[in-house]
Every structure is written in structure tokens, then in C-alpha cells.
Short mmCIF file of C-alpha atoms in Angstrom, two decimals:
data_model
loop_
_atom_site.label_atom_id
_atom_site.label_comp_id
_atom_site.label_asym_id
_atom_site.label_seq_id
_atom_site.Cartn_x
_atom_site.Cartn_y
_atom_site.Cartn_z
CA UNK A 1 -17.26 20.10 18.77
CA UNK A 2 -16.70 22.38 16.30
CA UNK A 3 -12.38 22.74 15.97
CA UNK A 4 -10.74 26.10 16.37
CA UNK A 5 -8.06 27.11 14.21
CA UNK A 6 -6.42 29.22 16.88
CA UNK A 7 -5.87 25.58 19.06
CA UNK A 8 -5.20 23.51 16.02
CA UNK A 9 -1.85 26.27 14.49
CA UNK A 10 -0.86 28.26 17.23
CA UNK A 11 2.23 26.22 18.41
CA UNK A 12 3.59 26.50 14.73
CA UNK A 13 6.37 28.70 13.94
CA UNK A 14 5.09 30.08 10.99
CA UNK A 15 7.06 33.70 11.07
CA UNK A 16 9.70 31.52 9.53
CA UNK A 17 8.54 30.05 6.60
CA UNK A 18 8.04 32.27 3.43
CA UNK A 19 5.70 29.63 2.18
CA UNK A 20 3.42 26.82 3.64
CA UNK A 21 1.80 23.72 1.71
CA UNK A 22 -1.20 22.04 2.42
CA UNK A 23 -2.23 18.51 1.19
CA UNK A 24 -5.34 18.32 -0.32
CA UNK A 25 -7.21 14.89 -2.20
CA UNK A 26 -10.71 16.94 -1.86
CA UNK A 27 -11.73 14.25 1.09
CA UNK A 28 -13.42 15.94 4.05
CA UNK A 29 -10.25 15.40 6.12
CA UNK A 30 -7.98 17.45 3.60
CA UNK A 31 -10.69 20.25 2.74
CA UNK A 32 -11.00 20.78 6.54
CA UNK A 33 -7.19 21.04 6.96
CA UNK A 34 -7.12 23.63 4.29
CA UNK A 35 -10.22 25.79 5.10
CA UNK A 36 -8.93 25.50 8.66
CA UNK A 37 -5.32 26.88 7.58
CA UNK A 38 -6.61 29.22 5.35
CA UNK A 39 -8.92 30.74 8.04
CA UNK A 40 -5.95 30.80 10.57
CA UNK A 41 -3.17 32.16 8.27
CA UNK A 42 -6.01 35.19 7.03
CA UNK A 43 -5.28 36.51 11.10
CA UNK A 44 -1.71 36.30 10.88
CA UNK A 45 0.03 39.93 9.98
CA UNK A 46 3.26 38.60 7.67
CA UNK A 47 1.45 35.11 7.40
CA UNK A 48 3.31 32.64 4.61
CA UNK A 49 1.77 31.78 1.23
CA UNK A 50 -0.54 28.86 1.32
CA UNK A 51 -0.34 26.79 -1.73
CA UNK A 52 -2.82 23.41 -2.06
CA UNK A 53 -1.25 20.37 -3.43
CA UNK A 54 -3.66 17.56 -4.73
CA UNK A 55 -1.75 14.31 -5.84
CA UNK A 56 -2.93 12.46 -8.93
CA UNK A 57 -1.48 8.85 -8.61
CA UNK A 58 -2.81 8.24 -12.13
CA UNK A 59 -4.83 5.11 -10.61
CA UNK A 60 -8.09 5.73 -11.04
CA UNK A 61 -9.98 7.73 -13.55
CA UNK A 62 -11.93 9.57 -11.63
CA UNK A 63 -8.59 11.34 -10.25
CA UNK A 64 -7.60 13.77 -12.63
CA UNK A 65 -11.35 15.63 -12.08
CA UNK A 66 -11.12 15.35 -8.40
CA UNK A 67 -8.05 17.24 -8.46
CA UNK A 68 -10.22 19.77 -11.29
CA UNK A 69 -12.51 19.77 -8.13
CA UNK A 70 -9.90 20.69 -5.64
CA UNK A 71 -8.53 23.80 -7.75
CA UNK A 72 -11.74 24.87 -8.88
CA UNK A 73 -12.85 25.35 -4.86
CA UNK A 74 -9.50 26.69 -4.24
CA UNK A 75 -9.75 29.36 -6.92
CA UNK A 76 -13.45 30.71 -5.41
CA UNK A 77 -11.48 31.19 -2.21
CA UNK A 78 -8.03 32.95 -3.33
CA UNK A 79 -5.70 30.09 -2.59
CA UNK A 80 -3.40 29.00 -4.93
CA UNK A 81 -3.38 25.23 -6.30
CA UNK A 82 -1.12 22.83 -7.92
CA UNK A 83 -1.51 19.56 -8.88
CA UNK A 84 1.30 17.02 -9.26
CA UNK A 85 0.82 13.89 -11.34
CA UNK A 86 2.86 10.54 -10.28
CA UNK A 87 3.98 9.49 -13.91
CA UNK A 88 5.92 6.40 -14.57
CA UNK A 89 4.77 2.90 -14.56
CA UNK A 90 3.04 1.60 -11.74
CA UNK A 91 4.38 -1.47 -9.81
CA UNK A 92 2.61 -4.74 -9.88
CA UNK A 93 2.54 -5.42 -6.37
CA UNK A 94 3.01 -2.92 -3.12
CA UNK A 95 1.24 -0.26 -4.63
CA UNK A 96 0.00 1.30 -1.71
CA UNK A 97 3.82 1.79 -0.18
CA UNK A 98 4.39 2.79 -3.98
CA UNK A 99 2.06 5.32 -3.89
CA UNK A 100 2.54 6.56 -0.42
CA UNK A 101 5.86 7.07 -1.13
CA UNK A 102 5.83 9.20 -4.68
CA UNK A 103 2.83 10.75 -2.58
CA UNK A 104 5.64 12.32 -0.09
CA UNK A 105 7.90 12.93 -2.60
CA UNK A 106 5.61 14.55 -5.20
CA UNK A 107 4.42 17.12 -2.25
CA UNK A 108 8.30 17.35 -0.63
CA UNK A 109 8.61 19.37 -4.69
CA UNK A 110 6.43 21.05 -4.75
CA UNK A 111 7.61 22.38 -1.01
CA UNK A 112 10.87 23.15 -2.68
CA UNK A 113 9.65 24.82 -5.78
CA UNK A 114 7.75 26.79 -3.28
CA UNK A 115 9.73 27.52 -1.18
CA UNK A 116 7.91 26.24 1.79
CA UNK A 117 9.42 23.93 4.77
CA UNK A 118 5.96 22.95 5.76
CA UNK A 119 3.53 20.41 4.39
CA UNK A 120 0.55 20.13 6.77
CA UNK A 121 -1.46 16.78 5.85
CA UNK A 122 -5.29 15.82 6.90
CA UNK A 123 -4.48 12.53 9.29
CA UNK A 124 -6.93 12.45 12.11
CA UNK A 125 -7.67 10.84 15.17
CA UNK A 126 -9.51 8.17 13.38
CA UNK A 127 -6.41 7.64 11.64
CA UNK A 128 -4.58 7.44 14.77
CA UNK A 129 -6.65 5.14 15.88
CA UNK A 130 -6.69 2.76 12.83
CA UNK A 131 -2.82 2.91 12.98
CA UNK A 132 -2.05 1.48 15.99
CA UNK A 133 -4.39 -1.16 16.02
CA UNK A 134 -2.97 -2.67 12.66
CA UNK A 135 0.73 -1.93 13.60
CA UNK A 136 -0.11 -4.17 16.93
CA UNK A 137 -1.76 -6.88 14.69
CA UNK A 138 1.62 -6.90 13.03
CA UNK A 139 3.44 -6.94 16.19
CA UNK A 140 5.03 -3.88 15.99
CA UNK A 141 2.70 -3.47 19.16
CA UNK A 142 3.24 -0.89 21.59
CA UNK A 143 5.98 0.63 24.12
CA UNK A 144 8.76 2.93 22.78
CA UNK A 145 8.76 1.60 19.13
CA UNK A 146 7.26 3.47 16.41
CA UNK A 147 4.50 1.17 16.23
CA UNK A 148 3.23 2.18 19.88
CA UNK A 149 3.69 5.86 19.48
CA UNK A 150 1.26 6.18 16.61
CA UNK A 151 1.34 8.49 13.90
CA UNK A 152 4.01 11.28 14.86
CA UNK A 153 2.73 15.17 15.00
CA UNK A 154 5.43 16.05 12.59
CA UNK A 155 8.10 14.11 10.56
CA UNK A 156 11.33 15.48 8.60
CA UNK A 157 11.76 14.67 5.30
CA UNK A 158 15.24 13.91 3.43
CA UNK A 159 16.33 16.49 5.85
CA UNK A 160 14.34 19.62 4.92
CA UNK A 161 10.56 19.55 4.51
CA UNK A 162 8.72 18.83 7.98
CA UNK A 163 5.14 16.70 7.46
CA UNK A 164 2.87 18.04 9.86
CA UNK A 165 -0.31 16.84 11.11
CA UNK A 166 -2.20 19.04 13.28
CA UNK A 167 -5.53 17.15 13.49
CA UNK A 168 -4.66 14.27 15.47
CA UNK A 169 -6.63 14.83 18.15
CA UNK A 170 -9.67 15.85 15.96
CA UNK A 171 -12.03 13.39 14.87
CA UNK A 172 -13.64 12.50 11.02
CA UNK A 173 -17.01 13.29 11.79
CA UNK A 174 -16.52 17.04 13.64
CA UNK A 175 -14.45 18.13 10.97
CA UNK A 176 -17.32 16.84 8.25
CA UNK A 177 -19.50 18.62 10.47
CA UNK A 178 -16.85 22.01 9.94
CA UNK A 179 -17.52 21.67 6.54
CA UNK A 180 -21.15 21.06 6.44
CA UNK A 181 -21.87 24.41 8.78
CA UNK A 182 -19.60 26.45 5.64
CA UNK A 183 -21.60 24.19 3.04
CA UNK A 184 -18.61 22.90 1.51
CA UNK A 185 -19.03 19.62 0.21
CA UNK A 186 -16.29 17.01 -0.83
CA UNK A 187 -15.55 13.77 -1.92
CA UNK A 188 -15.72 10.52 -0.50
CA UNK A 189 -12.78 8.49 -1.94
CA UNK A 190 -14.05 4.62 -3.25
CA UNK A 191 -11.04 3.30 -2.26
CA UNK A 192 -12.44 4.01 1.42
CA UNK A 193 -15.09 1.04 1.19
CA UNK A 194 -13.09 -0.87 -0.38
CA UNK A 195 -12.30 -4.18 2.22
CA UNK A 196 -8.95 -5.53 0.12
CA UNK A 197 -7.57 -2.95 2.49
CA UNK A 198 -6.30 -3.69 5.54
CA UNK A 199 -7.32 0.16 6.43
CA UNK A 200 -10.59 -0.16 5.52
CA UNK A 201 -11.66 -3.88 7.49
CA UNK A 202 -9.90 -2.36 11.15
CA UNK A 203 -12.20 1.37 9.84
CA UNK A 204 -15.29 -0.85 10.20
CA UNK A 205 -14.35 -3.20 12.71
CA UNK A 206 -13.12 -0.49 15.63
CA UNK A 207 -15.94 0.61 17.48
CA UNK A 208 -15.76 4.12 19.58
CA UNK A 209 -14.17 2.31 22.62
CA UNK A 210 -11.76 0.29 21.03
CA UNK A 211 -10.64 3.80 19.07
CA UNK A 212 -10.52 5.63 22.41
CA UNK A 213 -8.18 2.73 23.87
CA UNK A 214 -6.05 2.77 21.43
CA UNK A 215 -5.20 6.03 21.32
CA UNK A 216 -5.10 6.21 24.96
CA UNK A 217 -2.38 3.76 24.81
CA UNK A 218 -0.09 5.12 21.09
CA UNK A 219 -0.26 8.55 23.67
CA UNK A 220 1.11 6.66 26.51
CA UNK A 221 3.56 5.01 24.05
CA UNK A 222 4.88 8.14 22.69
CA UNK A 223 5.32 9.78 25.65
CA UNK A 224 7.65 7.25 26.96
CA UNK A 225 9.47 7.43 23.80
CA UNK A 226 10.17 10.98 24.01
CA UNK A 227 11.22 10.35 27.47
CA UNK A 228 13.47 7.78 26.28
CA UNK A 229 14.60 10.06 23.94
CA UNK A 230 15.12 12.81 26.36
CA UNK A 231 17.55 10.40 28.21
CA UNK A 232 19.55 9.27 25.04
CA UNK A 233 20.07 12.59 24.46
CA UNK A 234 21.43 13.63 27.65
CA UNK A 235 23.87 10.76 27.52
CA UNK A 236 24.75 12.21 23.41
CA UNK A 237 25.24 15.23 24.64
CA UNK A 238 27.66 14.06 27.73
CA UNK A 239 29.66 11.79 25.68
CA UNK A 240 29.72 12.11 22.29
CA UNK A 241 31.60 14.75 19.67
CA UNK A 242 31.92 15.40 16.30
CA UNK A 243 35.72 15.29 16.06
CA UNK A 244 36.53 15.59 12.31
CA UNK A 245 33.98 15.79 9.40
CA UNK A 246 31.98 12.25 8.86
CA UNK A 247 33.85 11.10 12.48
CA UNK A 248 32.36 10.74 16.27
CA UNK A 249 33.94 9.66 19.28
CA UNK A 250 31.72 8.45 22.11
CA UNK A 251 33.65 8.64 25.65
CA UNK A 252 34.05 5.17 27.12
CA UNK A 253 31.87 6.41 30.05
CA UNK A 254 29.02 6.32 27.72
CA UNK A 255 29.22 2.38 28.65
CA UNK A 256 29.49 3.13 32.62
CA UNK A 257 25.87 4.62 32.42
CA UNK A 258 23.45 2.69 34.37
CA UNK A 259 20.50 3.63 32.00
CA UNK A 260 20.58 0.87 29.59
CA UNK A 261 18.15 1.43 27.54
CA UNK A 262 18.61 4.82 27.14
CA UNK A 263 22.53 3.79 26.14
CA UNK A 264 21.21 1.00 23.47
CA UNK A 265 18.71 4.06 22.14
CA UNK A 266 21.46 6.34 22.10
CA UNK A 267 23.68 4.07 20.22
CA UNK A 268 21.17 3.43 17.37
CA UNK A 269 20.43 7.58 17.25
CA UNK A 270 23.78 7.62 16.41
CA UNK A 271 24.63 4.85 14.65
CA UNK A 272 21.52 6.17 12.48
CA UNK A 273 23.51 9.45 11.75
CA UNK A 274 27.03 8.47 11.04
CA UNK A 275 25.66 5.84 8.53
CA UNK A 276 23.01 7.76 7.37
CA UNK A 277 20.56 5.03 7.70
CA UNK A 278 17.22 5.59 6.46
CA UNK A 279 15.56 4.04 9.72
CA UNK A 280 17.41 3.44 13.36
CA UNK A 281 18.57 0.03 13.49
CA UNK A 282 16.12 -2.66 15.27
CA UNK A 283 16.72 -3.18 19.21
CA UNK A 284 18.14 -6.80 18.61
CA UNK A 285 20.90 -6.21 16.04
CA UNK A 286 22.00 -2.88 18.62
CA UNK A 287 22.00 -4.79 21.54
CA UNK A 288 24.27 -7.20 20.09
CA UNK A 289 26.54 -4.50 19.03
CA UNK A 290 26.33 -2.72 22.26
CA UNK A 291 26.91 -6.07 24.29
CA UNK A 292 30.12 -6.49 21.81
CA UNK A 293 31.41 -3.01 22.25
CA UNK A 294 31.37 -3.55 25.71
CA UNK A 295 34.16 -6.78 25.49
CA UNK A 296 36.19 -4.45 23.15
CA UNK A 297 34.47 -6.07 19.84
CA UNK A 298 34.17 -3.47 16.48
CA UNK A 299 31.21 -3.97 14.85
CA UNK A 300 29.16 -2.35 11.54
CA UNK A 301 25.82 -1.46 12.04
CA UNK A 302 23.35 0.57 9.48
CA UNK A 303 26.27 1.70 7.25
CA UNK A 304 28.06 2.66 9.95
CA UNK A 305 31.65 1.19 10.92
CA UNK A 306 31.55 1.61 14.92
CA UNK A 307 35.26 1.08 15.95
CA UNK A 308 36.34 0.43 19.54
CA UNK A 309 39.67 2.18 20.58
CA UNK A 310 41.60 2.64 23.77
CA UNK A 311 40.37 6.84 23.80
CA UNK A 312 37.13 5.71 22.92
CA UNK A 313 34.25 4.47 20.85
CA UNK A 314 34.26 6.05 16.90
CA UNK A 315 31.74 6.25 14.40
CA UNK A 316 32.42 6.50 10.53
CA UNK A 317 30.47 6.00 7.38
CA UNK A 318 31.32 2.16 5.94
CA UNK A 319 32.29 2.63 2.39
CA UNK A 320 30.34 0.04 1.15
CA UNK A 321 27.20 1.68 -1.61
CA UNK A 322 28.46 5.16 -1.50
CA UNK A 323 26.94 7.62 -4.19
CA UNK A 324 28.39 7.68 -7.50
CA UNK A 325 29.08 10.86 -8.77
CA UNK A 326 26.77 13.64 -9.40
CA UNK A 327 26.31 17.15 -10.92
CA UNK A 328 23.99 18.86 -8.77
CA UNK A 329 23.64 22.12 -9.81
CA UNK A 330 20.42 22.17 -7.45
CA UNK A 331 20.75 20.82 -3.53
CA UNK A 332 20.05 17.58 -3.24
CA UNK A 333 20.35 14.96 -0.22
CA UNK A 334 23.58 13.17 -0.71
CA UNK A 335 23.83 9.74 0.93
CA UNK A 336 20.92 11.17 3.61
CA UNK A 337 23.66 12.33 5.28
CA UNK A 338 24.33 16.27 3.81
CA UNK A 339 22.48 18.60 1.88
CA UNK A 340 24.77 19.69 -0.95
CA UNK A 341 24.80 21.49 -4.67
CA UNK A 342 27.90 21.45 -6.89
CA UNK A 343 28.74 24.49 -8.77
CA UNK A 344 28.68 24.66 -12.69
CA UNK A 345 31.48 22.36 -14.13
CA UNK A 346 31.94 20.46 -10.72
CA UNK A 347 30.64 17.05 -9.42
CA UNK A 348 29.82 15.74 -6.13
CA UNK A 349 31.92 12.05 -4.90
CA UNK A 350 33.25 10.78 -2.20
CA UNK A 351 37.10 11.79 -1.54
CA UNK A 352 37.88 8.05 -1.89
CA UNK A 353 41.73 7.38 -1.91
CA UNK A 354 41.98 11.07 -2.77
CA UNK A 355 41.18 11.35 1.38
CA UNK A 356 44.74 10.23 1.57
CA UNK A 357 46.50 13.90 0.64
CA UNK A 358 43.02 15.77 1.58
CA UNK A 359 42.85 14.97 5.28
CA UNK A 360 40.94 17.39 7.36
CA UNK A 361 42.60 19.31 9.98
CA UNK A 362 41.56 17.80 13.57
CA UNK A 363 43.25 16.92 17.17
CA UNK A 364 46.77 15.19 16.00
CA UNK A 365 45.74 12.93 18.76
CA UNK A 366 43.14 11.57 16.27
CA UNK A 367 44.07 8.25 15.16
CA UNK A 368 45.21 8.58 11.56
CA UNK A 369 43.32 5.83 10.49
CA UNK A 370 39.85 6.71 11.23
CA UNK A 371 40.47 10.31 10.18
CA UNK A 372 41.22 8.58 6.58
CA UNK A 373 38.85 6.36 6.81
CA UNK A 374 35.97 8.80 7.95
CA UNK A 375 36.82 11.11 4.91
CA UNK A 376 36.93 8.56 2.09
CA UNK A 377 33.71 8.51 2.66
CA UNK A 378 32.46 12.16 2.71
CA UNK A 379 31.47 14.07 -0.23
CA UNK A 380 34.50 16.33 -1.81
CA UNK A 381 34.09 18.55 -4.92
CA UNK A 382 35.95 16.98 -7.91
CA UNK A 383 36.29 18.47 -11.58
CA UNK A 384 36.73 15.43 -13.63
CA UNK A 385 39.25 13.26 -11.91
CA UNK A 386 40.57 15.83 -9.71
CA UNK A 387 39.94 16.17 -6.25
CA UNK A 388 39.17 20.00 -5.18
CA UNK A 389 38.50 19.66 -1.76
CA UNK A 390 35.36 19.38 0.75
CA UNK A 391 31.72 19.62 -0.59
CA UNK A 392 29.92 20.36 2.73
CA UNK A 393 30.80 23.65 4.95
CA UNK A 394 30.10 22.69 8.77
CA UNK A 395 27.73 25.09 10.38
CA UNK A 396 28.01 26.06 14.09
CA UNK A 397 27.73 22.87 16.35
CA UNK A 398 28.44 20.48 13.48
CA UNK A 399 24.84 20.27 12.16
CA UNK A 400 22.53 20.79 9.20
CA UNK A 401 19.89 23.46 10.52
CA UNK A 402 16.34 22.88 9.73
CA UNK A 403 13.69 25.04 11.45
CA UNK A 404 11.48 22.83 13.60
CA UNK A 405 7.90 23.31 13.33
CA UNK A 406 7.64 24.09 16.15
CA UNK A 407 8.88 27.55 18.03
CA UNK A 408 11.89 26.10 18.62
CA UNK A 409 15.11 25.54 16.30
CA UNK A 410 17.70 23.16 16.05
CA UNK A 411 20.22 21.30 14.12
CA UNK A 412 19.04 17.81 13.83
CA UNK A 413 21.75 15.04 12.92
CA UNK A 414 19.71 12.04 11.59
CA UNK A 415 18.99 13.67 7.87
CA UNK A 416 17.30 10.18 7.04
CA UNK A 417 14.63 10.19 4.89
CA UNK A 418 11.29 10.59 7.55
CA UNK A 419 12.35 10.94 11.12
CA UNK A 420 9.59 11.27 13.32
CA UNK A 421 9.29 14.32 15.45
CA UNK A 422 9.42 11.89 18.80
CA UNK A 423 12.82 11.88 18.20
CA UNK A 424 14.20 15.45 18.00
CA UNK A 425 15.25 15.44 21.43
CA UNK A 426 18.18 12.72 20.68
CA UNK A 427 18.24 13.84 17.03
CA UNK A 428 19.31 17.84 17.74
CA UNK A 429 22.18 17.15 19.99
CA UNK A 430 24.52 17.22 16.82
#
């Protein structure tokens, strides 16, 4: 079946974004995303700039004139093309993780320079499919994990650029079959036959049923996990405050709740945020520190100190590997925790002992210890060795807002570096 652009982009808030970038290799997947986009956002009255982004890893010779391929097709049709190159030596081993990663980082720029908060990417259903099954054979396997709920619809990057992928529930062959009935050809990537990849051996070896299963089951997966998100985040929002910059308190009734797991998920959303881990900390590891807070037992956990008291339970950044300082005269993520720029002649570091004669206002109640030891380790403005005061101003509700995707909005409070949209239920209650 032919797909339908209307279906595909209609859920996506695109009155807010000034710009939008799509991801394009010149496979069939990433041509169909673009034509696709470009044929939707061509209705819209006030529709965003679409820019295609083709990333050269500077692996394989044959790259640089794919991406000439790319930008000459995108020139016949009036949308505008960049390529970015990954430069730098190559590692000897991981390269696929290697690449992956300067592959999300190369497009997150150019969504900056463009001044776009969308990157919409080509993953199908196939690739849905292919997923799962290999994140089972590591035993990741399914349930609420990340491994059972599949490739996520959309995922936040360093805080600020959302990766969306609206073809998941299309599959290779009709969008190759969109293509053919517009006569656009593209290119079939070697790397796709080529069985030293994991990838490649499950492409081959899943036959239609086994595909249909498996996504059957990552869509049963995820939609527990948003439900157990759902229920973390009504016991966030019951219990737990902001209470002075880099510090939460969690009411001890948080621990009288007889959802369980929805406490333990709760705990790592926000043991996650106040550490600003890049990932939430695994089940095991949580449910000791959960089991431990319980008999009155501090714990750290993810970069986060997570200190029992008789008022409650408070979470602070450890201040162990904080940034160093830096002059950011653009915004950059600091510790994924804040988004922050330092103006012209001033650097961004943590208050450190400075936090001593710099302590924020906040309920006198507060013990005076936490309140230090939260801000020692939240960024402050200093020129040279002097301490000028906060770097970050607190928007309403204590969070860093991001526009979702989607047609909603909020302020999510894990600014790690890819959280996955199943989580912005817990994640926007800060």
C-alpha cells in the first residue's frame, strides 16, 4: 500500500519549528522519507524549511558521490542540501557505535546551524523488526526495558534536537514501491549484504512471520512501558519537588506506595535527572538502592548522591567528574544537565567551595548541608577566579522547555543525551 503523507506527519507540531531536517544516505528508506516530507510540508501554509542532510563517514569511497547523488536530486526538486563529513581518525574497533554516534551528532549541527528542532530519519518497520529480535538475542529481551519497546517514535537529543521516525509502521518494500511509481531511483548501500553484520544475518534470516511477531510483541512492550511510565510519573508528580537549584526532595510517602515498580521506575527517572546520567540506571543496582532507602541507608547512584533525611528523601549532583571550565560563547549542554552560554569574557564552572558564600535562597527549613552541597555542583558564571553568581535562570516549573514533537509541550527533566520518547510521561513532570 502505497503510504500517505497526510497519515505519516499529521500528528507533528510543525507550526513550531522555523526549520525541519531530514536524513538522507540516498537509500530507498531515506529518499522516501524526504519525498514524503517534502510532498507533505508543500500543503502546509507557514510550513518550516526542509533542509536534507547526507552523512559522509569517510569509510568507503564510494561515499563522497553518493552524497553528490543526494544533492544533485535534491537540487531538481527545490530542497536544500548539506552534507556533513565525519573527519578525524577512525577507531580500530566499534566502528559501527563510532559511526552511529558522530552520525547523530553530525545531523544534531546541522539542526542547530539551522535552526531546526526536528531531524526526521528513514527507520522502518523492517528495522523495527530487525531490532528487537537482536536486542532479545542479547538478552535485553522484552517487557518494559528498552530492548522490548523497540525503536522509539522520537528520541531527544543532548536536550534539544528530537530524532523522529515516522515510518515505523511502513515497510521497505512499499516505500521502494513509492519511489518506483515517481521513478526515482536510489542506492542500495553494500554494506547491506554484507553478513559481518549482525544486521544484515537477522535481515536474511527473519521471514514475514517472525517480523510480524516481533513487532507485535516491541508494540506490546512499549505500551506497557509508557504505562509504567504514566504511573512513575503520577507518583513524581505527588511526591517530589525541586526545592533549590540542582536539589529534590521526594516525600517519604513516595516509599508507602504500593506500586513497586512504578516507585523503583520513578526512582531511576529521577535519579537519571539529578545526576544527569546519560542512561537510567539498570533495575538491579535501583532496587538495591531503593531496598536501602527504605532501612534509612544513603546511597549514590548514576552521579547522583540520594540522601535519606528525617523530612525526606534528597537528590543532588555527586561532585565526582564535574566539567572543567568552559567559555561558551555558544549554548552548549553542560554536564547533560542545563543548556547554558557564557557571555564574552566569562566562563562556565561549577560554584565549588565558592557555593559556600553563594547559597541560593530556599525554605530555611532546608538542611544547610544539602543546599551547599547541591550548589557546589551547579554551574555559576566566574571571570577568572571569581565567582559571579548562577549560570542557569530557572524557567516556570523548574524545567528546560523543549517543544515535543508532538502537539503537545513540556519541560522535560532528563536532558541526557537520547531519551526515548516512551519516557516523556515521567520525564516532563519537572
Amino acid at each position: 500500500m502505497q503510504p500517505d503523507p497526510r497519515q505519516i506527519f499529521d500528528g507533528i507540531a510543525f507550526p513550531r519549528q522555523t526549520g525541519v531536517i531530514a536524513a538522507v544516505s540516498g537509500g530507498g528508506d531515506s529518499l522516501a522519507l524526504l519525498l514524503l516530507l517534502k510532498e507533505f510540508l508543500d500543503l502546509q501554509a507557514g510550513a518550516p524549511a526542509l533542509t536534507a542532510v547526507t552523512v559522509d563517514h569517510a569509510l568507503r569511497a564510494e561515499a563522497a558521490e553518493e552524497a553528490r547523488f543526494v544533492a544533485a536530486l535534491c537540487a531538481s526538486r527545490g530542497i536544500a542540501h548539506r552534507t556533513m563529513v565525519w573527519r578525524g581518525e577512525k577507531p580500530a574497533t566499534g566502528i559501527s557505535a563510532a559511526a552511529r554516534s558522530a552520525r547523530l551528532s553530525l545531523l544534531a549541527q546541522a539542526a542547530r546551524e539551522a535552526g531546526a528542532g526536528l531531524v526526521f530519519t528513514g527507520h522502518t518497520r523492517d528495522d523495527q523488526a530487525e531490532t528487537v529480535f537482536m536486542r532479545a538475542g542479547r538478552g535485553t529481551g522484552l517487557g518494559t526495558g528498552l530492548g522490548g519497546a523497540g525503536i522509539a517514535p522520537a528520541s531527544l537529543y543532548e536536550g534539544a534536537i528530537w530524532f523522529v521516525r515516522p515510518l515505523l509502521s511502513h515497510g521497505r518494500a512499499d516505500l521502494r514501491s513509492y519511489l518506483a511509481s515517481r521513478d526515482v531511483r536510489w542506492i542500495d548501500d553494500p554494506s547491506n549484504d554484507d553478513t559481518t553484520y549482525e544486521r544484515v544475518r537477522v535481515r536474511r534470516s527473519l521471514t514475514a512471520e517472525m517480523a510480524a511477531r516481533r513487532i507485535a510483541e516491541a508494540e506490546t512492550a512499549a505500551a506497557a512501558r509508557i504505562a509504567l511510565g504514566a504511573r512513575a510519573a503520577r507518583l513524581i508528580d505527588g511526591h517530589a519537588r525541586c526545592v533549590a537549584p540542582g536539589l529534590y526532595r521526594v516525600d517519604p510517602a513516595f516509599f508507602e506506595d504500593a506500586d513497586a515498580e512504578a516507585a523503583l521506575y520513578a526512582l531511576r527517572v529521577l535519579t537519571a535527572m539529578a545526576g544527569g546520567a546519560l542512561h537510567l540506571p539498570s533495575e538491579e543496582p535501583s532496587a538495591r538502592v531503593l531496598a536501602g532507602l527504605r532501612a534509612g541507608v544513603c546511597a549514590t547512584l548514576s552521579r547522583a548522591v540520594i540522601d535519606r533525611r528525617a523530612s525526606g528523601i534528597y537528590l543532588h549532583r555527586e561532585r565526582r567528574n564535574l566539567p572543567t571550565g568552559t567559555g561558551a560563547m555558544r549554548e552548549v549542554l553542560w554536564d547533560r544537565r542545563y543548556r547554558l552560554s557564557a557571555p564574552e569574557g566569562l566562563h562556565i564552572a561549577p560554584f565549588g567551595a565558592a557555593a559556600h558564600d553563594l547559597l541560593p535562597e530556599a525554605n530555611p527549613t532546608l538542611p544547610q548541608d544539602l543546599l551547599f552541597a547541591a550548589q557546589f555542583a551547579e554551574p555559576a558564571l566566574w571571570r577568572g577566579d571569581v565567582c559571579i553568581g548562577p549560570a542557569r535562570m530557572a524557567l516556570p516549573g523548574n524545567g528546560i522547555g523543549v517543544p515535543a514533537p508532538g502537539r503537545t509541550c513540556f519541560h522535560p527533566s532528563i536532558l541526557t543525551s537520547r531519551r526515548p520518547s516512551f519516557d516523556w510521561l515521567a520525564a516532563k513532570q519537572f
